[in-house]
Amino acid sequence: MNPTTIVHLAEGAHMEMETTQIAGIDDTLRKTSGDLAEGASLVIHEKIMTTGDQKATTDFVVDLNGEGCSANVVSRSAAKDVSRQEFISRINGNCACAGHTECDAIIMDHACVLASPQLTANSVDASLIHEAAIGKIAGEQLIKLMTLGLTEKEAEDQIVNGFLA
């Protein structure tokens, strides 16, 4: 399964997109590209969970071409077992525009997560931000849920489910 999505947003257009992959797919490459005209806005929310030896790659490319356009690309993911995830996000600010890309991931067991946010400002009036955070579940979160009667596995599952919600 390797879907490709191409988005062309005309002047003043708005689009929100949500993608979800919760286990079940062994290997996927999801490509999304977009170009935005004046005043257009694009919001993308992605949720991914990989388990076993699954591999998930996401590749976003957004060209901000029109004055006052904006893009917000957000990924939340959890990687378990020996799975591998790669998040690639490129936002090109070609005018007075706003772009934001963010990747937050929980890594467990022997999994691997690679986050590659890239921003290119081709205009002094482009305002571009990227954030990436990868980490394990905090011990105090597990302890708190375990004191409420959950097993460690149940506590981990609740934390991951809440993170991806």
Coordinates of C-alpha atoms in Angstrom, one line a residue:
M1 CA 0.0 0.0 0.0
N2 CA 1.7 3.2 -1.2
P3 CA -0.8 6.0 -1.6
T4 CA 0.1 9.3 -3.3
T5 CA -2.0 12.4 -2.7
I6 CA -1.5 15.6 -4.7
V7 CA -3.3 18.8 -3.4
H8 CA -3.7 22.0 -5.4
L9 CA -5.4 24.7 -3.4
A10 CA -6.6 27.8 -5.3
E11 CA -6.9 31.3 -3.9
G12 CA -8.7 31.3 -0.5
A13 CA -9.3 27.5 -0.4
H14 CA -9.0 25.5 2.8
M15 CA -8.4 21.8 3.2
E16 CA -8.1 19.5 6.3
M17 CA -6.7 16.0 5.9
E18 CA -6.4 13.2 8.4
T19 CA -4.4 10.1 7.8
T20 CA -4.4 7.1 10.1
Q21 CA -2.4 3.9 10.1
I22 CA -2.7 1.7 13.2
A23 CA -0.7 -1.5 12.7
G24 CA -2.0 -3.9 10.1
I25 CA 0.2 -2.9 7.2
D26 CA 3.7 -4.4 6.9
D27 CA 5.4 -1.8 4.7
T28 CA 4.0 1.5 3.4
L29 CA 5.2 4.7 1.7
R30 CA 2.7 7.5 1.9
K31 CA 3.4 10.5 -0.3
T32 CA 1.6 13.8 -0.1
S33 CA 2.4 17.0 -2.0
G34 CA 0.7 20.3 -2.2
D35 CA 0.9 23.7 -3.6
L36 CA -1.1 26.7 -2.1
A37 CA -2.2 29.9 -3.8
E38 CA -2.9 33.2 -2.1
G39 CA -4.8 32.9 1.2
A40 CA -5.1 29.2 0.9
S41 CA -4.6 27.0 4.0
L42 CA -3.8 23.3 4.4
V43 CA -4.0 21.3 7.7
I44 CA -2.7 17.7 7.8
H45 CA -3.0 15.5 10.9
E46 CA -1.3 12.0 10.8
K47 CA -1.5 9.2 13.3
I48 CA 0.7 6.1 12.9
M49 CA 1.3 3.0 15.1
T50 CA 3.7 0.3 13.9
T51 CA 4.3 -3.0 15.6
G52 CA 6.3 -6.2 14.9
D53 CA 8.7 -5.5 12.0
Q54 CA 6.4 -3.1 10.2
K55 CA 7.8 -0.1 8.3
A56 CA 5.9 3.2 7.7
T57 CA 7.3 6.1 5.7
T58 CA 5.6 9.4 5.3
D59 CA 6.8 12.0 2.8
F60 CA 5.1 15.5 2.8
V61 CA 6.1 18.3 0.5
V62 CA 4.2 21.6 0.6
D63 CA 5.0 24.6 -1.6
L64 CA 3.6 27.8 -0.1
N65 CA 3.3 29.9 -3.3
G66 CA 0.6 32.6 -2.6
E67 CA 0.7 35.6 -0.3
G68 CA -0.9 34.9 3.1
C69 CA -1.2 31.1 2.6
S70 CA -0.4 28.6 5.4
A71 CA 0.2 25.0 6.1
N72 CA 0.2 23.0 9.3
V73 CA 1.5 19.4 9.1
V74 CA 1.3 17.4 12.4
S75 CA 2.3 13.8 12.9
R76 CA 1.8 11.7 16.1
S77 CA 3.2 8.2 16.1
A78 CA 4.1 5.2 18.3
A79 CA 6.6 2.6 17.3
K80 CA 6.7 -0.8 19.1
D81 CA 8.8 -4.0 18.9
V82 CA 11.3 -3.7 16.0
S83 CA 9.2 -1.6 13.7
R84 CA 10.6 1.4 11.9
Q85 CA 9.1 4.8 11.0
E86 CA 10.3 7.6 8.9
F87 CA 8.7 11.1 8.9
I88 CA 9.9 13.4 6.1
S89 CA 8.3 16.9 5.9
R90 CA 9.4 19.6 3.6
I91 CA 7.8 23.0 3.6
N92 CA 8.9 25.6 1.0
G93 CA 8.0 29.2 1.8
N94 CA 8.1 31.1 -1.5
C95 CA 6.4 34.3 -0.4
A96 CA 4.8 36.0 2.7
C97 CA 3.3 32.8 4.2
A98 CA 3.2 30.7 7.4
G99 CA 4.3 27.1 7.7
H100 CA 4.5 24.7 10.6
T101 CA 5.5 21.0 10.7
E102 CA 5.6 18.9 13.9
C103 CA 6.4 15.3 14.6
D104 CA 5.9 13.7 18.1
A105 CA 6.7 10.1 18.5
I106 CA 6.7 7.5 21.3
I107 CA 9.4 4.8 20.8
M108 CA 9.2 1.5 22.6
D109 CA 11.1 -1.8 22.7
H110 CA 13.7 -1.9 19.9
A111 CA 11.8 0.3 17.4
C112 CA 13.4 3.1 15.3
V113 CA 11.9 6.5 14.5
L114 CA 13.5 9.0 12.1
A115 CA 12.1 12.5 11.9
S116 CA 13.3 14.8 9.1
P117 CA 11.5 18.2 9.1
Q118 CA 12.9 20.5 6.5
L119 CA 12.1 24.2 5.9
T120 CA 13.2 26.3 3.0
A121 CA 12.5 30.0 3.1
N122 CA 12.7 31.6 -0.4
S123 CA 11.3 34.9 0.9
V124 CA 12.3 37.1 3.8
D125 CA 8.6 37.3 4.6
A126 CA 8.1 33.5 5.0
S127 CA 7.5 32.4 8.6
L128 CA 8.4 28.7 9.0
I129 CA 8.6 26.6 12.2
H130 CA 9.4 22.9 12.8
E131 CA 9.3 20.8 15.9
A132 CA 10.3 17.2 16.4
A133 CA 10.3 15.1 19.6
I134 CA 10.9 11.4 20.0
G135 CA 11.0 9.7 23.4
K136 CA 9.9 6.8 25.6
I137 CA 6.9 6.7 27.9
A138 CA 7.7 8.5 31.1
G139 CA 8.1 6.2 34.1
E140 CA 5.9 8.4 36.3
Q141 CA 3.0 8.0 33.8
L142 CA 3.3 4.2 34.0
I143 CA 3.5 4.3 37.8
K144 CA 0.5 6.5 38.2
L145 CA -1.7 4.2 36.0
M146 CA -0.3 1.1 37.7
T147 CA -1.3 2.5 41.1
L148 CA -4.8 2.7 39.8
G149 CA -4.8 -1.1 39.2
L150 CA -3.5 -1.4 35.6
T151 CA -0.8 -3.8 34.6
E152 CA 2.3 -2.3 33.0
K153 CA 1.1 -3.5 29.6
E154 CA -2.4 -2.0 30.1
A155 CA -0.9 1.3 31.3
E156 CA 1.4 1.5 28.2
D157 CA -1.6 0.7 25.9
Q158 CA -3.7 3.5 27.6
I159 CA -0.9 6.0 27.2
V160 CA -0.3 5.2 23.5
N161 CA -4.0 5.2 22.8
G162 CA -4.4 8.6 24.5
F163 CA -1.4 10.0 22.6
L164 CA -2.8 8.9 19.2
A165 CA -6.3 10.1 20.0

